[in-house]
XYZ file of C-alpha atoms in Angstrom:
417
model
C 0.000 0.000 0.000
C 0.937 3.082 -0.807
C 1.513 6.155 1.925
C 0.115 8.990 0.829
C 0.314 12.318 2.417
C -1.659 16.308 0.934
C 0.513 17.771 -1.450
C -0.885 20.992 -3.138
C -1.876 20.025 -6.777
C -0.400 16.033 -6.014
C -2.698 13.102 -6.532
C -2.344 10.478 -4.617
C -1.604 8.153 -7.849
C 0.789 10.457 -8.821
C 2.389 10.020 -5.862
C 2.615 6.395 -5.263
C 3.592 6.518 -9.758
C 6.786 7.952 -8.455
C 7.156 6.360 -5.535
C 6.804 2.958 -7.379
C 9.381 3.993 -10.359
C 11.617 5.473 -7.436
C 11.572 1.949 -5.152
C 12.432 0.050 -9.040
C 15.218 2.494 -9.551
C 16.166 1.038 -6.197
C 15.944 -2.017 -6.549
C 17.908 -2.081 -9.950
C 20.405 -0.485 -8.552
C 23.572 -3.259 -9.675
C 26.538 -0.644 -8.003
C 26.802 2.596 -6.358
C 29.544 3.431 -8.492
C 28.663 1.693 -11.639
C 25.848 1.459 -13.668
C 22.113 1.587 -12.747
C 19.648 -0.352 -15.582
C 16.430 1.280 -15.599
C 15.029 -0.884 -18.422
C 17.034 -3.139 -21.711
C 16.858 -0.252 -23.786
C 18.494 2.033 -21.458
C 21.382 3.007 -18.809
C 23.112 5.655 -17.711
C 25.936 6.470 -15.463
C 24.738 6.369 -11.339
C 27.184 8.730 -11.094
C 25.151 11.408 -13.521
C 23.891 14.445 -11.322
C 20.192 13.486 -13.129
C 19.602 9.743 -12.313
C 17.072 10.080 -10.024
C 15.076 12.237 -12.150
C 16.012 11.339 -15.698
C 12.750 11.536 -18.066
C 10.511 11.397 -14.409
C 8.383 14.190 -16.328
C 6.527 14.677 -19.747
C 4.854 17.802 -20.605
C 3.035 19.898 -23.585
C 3.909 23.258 -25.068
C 1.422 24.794 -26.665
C 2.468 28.227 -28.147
C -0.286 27.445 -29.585
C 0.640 27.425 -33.577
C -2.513 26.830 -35.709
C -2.542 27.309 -39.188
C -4.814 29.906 -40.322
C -8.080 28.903 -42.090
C -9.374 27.372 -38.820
C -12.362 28.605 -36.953
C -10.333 30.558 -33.760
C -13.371 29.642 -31.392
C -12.466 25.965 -32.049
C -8.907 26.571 -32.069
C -9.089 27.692 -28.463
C -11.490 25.011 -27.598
C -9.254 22.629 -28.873
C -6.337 23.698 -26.714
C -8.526 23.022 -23.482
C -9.516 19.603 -25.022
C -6.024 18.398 -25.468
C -4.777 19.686 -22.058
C -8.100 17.415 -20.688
C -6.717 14.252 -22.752
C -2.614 14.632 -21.909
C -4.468 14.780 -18.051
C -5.704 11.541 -18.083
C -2.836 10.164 -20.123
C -0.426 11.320 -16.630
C 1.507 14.079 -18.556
C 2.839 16.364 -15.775
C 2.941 19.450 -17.210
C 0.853 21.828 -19.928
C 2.706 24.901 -20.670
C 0.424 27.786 -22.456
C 1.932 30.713 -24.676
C 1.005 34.366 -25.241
C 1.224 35.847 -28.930
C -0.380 38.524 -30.336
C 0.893 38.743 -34.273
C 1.725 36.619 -37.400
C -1.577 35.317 -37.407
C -0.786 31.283 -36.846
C -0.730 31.796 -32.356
C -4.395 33.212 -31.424
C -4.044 33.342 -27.463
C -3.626 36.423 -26.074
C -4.718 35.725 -22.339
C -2.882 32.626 -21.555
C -4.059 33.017 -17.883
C -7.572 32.477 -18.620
C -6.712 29.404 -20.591
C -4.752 28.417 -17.245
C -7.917 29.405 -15.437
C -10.370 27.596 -17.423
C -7.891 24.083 -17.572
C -7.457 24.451 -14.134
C -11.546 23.661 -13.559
C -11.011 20.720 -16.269
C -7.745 18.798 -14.643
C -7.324 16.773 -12.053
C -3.280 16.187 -11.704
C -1.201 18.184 -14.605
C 0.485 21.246 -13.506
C -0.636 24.630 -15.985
C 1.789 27.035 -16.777
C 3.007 30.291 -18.566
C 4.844 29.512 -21.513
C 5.313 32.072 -21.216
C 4.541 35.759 -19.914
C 6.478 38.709 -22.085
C 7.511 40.431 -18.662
C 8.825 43.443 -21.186
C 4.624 44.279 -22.345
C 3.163 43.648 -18.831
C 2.996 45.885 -15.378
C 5.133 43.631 -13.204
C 2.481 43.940 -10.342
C -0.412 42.779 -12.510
C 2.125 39.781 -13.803
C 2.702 39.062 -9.939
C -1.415 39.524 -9.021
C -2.641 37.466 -11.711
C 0.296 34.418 -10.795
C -0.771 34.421 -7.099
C -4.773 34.186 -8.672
C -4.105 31.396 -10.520
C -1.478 29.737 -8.080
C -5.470 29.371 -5.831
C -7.401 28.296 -9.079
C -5.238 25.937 -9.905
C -4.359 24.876 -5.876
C -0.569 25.139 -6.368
C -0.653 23.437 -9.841
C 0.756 26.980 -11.405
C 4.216 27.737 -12.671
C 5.178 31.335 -13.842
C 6.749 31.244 -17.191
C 8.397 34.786 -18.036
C 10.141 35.624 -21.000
C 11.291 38.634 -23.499
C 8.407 38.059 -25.903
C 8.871 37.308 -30.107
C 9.868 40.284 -31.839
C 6.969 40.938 -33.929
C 4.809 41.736 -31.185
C 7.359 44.222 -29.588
C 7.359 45.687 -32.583
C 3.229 46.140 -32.722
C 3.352 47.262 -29.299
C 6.507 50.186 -29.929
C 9.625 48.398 -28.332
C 12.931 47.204 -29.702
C 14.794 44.106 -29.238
C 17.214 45.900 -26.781
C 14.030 47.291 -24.697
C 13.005 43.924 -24.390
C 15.804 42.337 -23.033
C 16.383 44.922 -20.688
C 13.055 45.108 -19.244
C 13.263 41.065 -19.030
C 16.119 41.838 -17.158
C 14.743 44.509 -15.076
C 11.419 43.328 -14.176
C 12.375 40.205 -12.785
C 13.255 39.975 -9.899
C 10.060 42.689 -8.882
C 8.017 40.031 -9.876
C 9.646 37.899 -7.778
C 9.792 39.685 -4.611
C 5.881 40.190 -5.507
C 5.186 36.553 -5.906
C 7.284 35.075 -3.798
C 8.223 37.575 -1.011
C 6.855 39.887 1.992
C 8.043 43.135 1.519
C 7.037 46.255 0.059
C 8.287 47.749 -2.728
C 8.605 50.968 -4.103
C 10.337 51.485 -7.827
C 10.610 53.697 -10.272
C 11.804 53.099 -14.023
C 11.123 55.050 -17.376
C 8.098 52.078 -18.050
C 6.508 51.149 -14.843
C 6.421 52.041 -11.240
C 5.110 50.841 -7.628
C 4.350 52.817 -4.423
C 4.928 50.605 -1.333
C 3.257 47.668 -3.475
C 2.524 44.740 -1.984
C 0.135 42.069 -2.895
C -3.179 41.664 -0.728
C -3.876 38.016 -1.951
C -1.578 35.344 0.138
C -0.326 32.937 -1.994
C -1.803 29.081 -1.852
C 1.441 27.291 -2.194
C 3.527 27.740 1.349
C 7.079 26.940 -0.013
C 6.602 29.819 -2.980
C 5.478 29.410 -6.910
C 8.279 27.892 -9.434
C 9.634 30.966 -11.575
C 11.205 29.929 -14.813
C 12.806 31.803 -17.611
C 12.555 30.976 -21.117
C 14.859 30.970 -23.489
C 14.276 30.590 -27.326
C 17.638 31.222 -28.696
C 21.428 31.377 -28.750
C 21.659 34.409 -26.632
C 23.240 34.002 -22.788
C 20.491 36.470 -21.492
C 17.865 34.343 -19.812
C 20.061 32.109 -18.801
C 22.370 34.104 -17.180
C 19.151 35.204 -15.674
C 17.723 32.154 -14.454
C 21.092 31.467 -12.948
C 21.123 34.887 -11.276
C 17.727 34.735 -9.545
C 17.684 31.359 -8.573
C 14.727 30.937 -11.301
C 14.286 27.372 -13.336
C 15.079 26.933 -17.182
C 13.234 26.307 -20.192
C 15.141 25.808 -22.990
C 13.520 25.525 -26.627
C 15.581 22.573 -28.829
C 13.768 24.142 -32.164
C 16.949 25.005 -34.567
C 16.086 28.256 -36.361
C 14.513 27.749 -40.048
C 17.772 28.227 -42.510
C 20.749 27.058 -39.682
C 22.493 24.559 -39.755
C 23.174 23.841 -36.503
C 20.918 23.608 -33.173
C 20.759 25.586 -30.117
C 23.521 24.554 -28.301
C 21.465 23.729 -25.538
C 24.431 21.831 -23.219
C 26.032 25.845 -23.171
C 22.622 27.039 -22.234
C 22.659 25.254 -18.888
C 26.370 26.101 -18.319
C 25.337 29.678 -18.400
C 22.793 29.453 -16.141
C 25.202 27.465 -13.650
C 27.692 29.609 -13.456
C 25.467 32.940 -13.254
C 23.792 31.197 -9.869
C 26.778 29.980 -8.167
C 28.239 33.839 -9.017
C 24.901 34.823 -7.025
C 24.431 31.916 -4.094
C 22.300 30.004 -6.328
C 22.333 26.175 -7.262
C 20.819 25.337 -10.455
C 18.835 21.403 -10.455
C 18.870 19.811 -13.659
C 15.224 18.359 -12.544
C 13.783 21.622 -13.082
C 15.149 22.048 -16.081
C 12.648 21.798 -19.173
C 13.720 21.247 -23.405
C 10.893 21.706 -25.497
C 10.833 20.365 -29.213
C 8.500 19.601 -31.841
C 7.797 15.314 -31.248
C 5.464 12.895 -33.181
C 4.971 9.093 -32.513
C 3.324 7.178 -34.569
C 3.372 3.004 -34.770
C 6.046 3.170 -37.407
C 8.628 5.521 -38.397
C 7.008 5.389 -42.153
C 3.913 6.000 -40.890
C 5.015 9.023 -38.490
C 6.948 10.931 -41.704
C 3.320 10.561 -43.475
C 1.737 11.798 -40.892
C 3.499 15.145 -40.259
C 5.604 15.978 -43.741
C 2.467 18.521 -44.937
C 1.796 20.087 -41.973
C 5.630 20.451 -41.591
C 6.176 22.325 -44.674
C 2.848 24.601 -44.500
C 4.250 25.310 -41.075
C 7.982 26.078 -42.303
C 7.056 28.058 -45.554
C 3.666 29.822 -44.281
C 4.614 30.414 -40.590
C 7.947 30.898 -40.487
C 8.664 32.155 -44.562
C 5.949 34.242 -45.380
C 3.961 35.529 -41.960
C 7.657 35.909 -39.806
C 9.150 36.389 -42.769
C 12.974 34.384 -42.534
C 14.946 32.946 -45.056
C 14.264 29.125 -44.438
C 16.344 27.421 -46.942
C 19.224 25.574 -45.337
C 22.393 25.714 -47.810
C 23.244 21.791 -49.029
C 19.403 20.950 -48.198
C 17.776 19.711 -51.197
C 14.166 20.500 -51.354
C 11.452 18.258 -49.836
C 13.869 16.866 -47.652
C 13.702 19.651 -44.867
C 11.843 17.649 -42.810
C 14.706 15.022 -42.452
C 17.385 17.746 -41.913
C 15.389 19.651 -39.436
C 15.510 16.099 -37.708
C 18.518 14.872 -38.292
C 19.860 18.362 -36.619
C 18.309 17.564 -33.524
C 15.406 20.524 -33.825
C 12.387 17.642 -33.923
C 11.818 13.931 -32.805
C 9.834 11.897 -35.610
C 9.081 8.311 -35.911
C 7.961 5.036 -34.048
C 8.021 4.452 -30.173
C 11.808 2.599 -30.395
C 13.036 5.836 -33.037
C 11.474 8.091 -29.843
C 13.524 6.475 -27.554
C 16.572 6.468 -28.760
C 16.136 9.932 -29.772
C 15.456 11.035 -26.163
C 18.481 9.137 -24.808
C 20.227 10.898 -27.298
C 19.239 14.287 -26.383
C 19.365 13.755 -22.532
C 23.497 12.722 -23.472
C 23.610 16.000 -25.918
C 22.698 18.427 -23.033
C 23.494 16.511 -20.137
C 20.043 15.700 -18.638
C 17.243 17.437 -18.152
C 14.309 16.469 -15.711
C 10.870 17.401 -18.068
C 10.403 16.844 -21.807
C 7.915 19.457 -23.166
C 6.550 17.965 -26.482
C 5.873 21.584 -28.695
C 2.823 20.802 -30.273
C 2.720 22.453 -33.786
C -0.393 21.477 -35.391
C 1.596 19.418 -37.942
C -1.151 16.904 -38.488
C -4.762 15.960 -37.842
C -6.275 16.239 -34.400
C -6.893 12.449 -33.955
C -3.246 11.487 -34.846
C -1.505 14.543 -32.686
C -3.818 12.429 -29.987
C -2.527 9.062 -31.066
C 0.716 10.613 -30.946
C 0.290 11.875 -27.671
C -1.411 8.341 -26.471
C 1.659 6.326 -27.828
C 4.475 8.839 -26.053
C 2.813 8.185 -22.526
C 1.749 4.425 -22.934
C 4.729 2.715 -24.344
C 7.694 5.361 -24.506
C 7.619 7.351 -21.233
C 7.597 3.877 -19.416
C 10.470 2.596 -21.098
C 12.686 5.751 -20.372
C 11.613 5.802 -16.455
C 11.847 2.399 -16.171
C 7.682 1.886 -14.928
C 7.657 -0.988 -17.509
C 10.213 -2.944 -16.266
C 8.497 -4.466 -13.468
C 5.847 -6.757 -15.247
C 8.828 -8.008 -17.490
C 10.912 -8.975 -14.440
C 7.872 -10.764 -12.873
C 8.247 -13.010 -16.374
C 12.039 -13.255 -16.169
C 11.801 -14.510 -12.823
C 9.119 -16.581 -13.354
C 10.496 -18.484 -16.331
C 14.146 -18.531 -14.625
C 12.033 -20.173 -11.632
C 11.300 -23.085 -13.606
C 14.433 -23.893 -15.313
């Protein structure tokens, strides 16, 4: 039987999931300073700062990307829906984004899709993927957080961010201007969220007056704060690092480059920045998002996704954010493949997911949450299937929750020979 004791926003099968995969991590344990086999298709080093929480967490990202055409009421209903199904299917986290231009990302007011998920949910934590702290009062960032850290009963994390160009550009700003209010706002929102004192501020774009919030917040030990970053600039992670925040680091290679982020140099940033500043970064609080797509076989997963891929890279990124999206030595049609075999998306069958996770856990040195970036490549019953086949048979190989039943028939037949 499992012990189960209130957690804020923690089921108790949630709890006694992780207990369970914890006690066969345990168990499998073959040497303390060897090698620990979570499952045949995968080991790692016990010596690896990540063991105990390598791939314990899936998640969503929805930006959301839509392709236009689509009826927007639907669109948004649709977001809700899916956040509903990856519930029941024991994802851990649903991250929501905030756009306002290029016509493919219709939510505005992430925090009301938070709100309204929140009353839909029973287990999956709802975040803000993420808030452009550089277009937003940092006291009404800070109020609405601590509102939806109660609607959601401690199942909210803050995402903050610079925000995508285009809509700094709609709302008068520069690029500079937005990393520098990033940078400034901060730790205000911070102290607002997470702290007891009054503050008083004033800078050339917002300003407080002994502000404090009225509204306690629901979760005792303080909300999760993470910073996102999108790109190959330091800034947010350097941030992160700074203020003690966690990371969320986007895997999606830029249309027309040949490489990917270099996401390993991401977290190295970040670490050194917080132990300059008395901070410890954890590698379990540290998020990659990427575009993923599972489907029974790798054939059938390339099908599924290749015209949705290019609308997505031509229309989205070409023509409405207008970039240059040819990649020299790429012939065409085969962007798809190239954008994969750079490490920017994860296409194929279960085994093809795998290995692909294992090898982006080696590339950056481990990460403790998966966030599948859900870009409306294909139909809405196979993103589902998709979504089914990642949390039935490929999360459970990488944790190691499906090695139990197998040992129970290894032992079993070894018993009788």
């Amino acid at each position: 039987m499992c012990e189960f004791r209130y957690l804020p926003g923690i089921t108790s099968a949630t709890v006694c999931r992780r207990a369970a995969t914890a006690m066969l991590v345990r168990r499998q344990q073959e040497n303390i300073n060897g090698s620990v086999k979570i499952s045949p298709q995968l080991t790692f080093s016990a010596q690896s700062p990540w063991r105990k929480s390598v791939y314990s967490r899936i998640g969503v990202f929805l930006s959301p990307v839509n392709e236009p055409g689509q009826d927007p009421h639907l669109v948004i209903q649709r977001q809700l829906d899916l956040v509903e199904n990856v519930d029941r299917l024991n994802f851990d986290e649903a991250w929501f984004g905030e756009h306002h231009t290029l016509g493919w990302g219709l939510v505005g007011a992430p925090e009301t899709m938070i709100a309204a998920a929140s009353q839909r949910t029973r287990q999956i934590k709802l975040a803000h993927g993420v808030v452009p702290l550089p277009w937003h009062h940092p006291f009404h960032v800070a109020s609405r957080a601590v509102h939806l850290d109660h609607l959601t009963r401690g199942r909210y994390i803050l995402g903050v961010g610079p925000g995508i160009f285009p809509d700094a550009r709609m709302l008068g700003l520069d690029a500079a201007e937005q990393r520098s209010r990033l940078a400034e706002a901060l730790p205000t929102v911070i102290e607002l969220v997470n702290g007891d004192e009054r503050l008083t501020e004033k800078t050339d774009w917002y300003g407080l007056r002994d502000a404090k919030l009225q509204l306690p917040r629901f979760t005792p030990g303080g909300l999760e704060v993470a910073v996102a970053s999108g790109g190959t600039s330091p800034t947010s992670p350097l941030l992160a690092g700074r203020h003690g925040t966690s990371l969320v680091s986007f895997a999606l290679a830029q249309p027309g480059a040949a490489n990917t982020i270099d996401l390993a140099r991401q977290w190295s940033y970040a670490e050194e920045a917080a132990e300059e500043h008395g901070h410890t970064m954890v590698r379990d609080n540290w998020r990659v998002a990427l575009p993923l797509h599972v489907a029974e076989t790798r054939e059938q997963a390339f099908a599924d996704v290749r015209e949705g891929f290019d609308r997505w890279l031509f229309e989205f990124f070409g023509r409405a954010a207008g970039r240059d999206v040819t990649t020299p030595g790429v012939p065409a049609g085969q962007e798809l493949e190239a954008r994969i075999e750079a490490g920017g998306a994860i296409v194929g069958s279960p085994d093809d997911v795998v290995e692909a996770i294992r090898h982006l856990q080696a590339r950056t040195g481990g990460f403790g949450n998966l966030l599948v970036y859900v870009p409306d490549w294909c139909s809405l019953e196979k993103t589902d299937r998709s979504l089914e086949l990642l949390a039935r048979y490929v999360a459970p190989r990488l944790t190691g929750a499906a090695a139990r039943p197998q040992e129970s028939i290894d032992h079993l037949v070894a018993s009788r020979g």
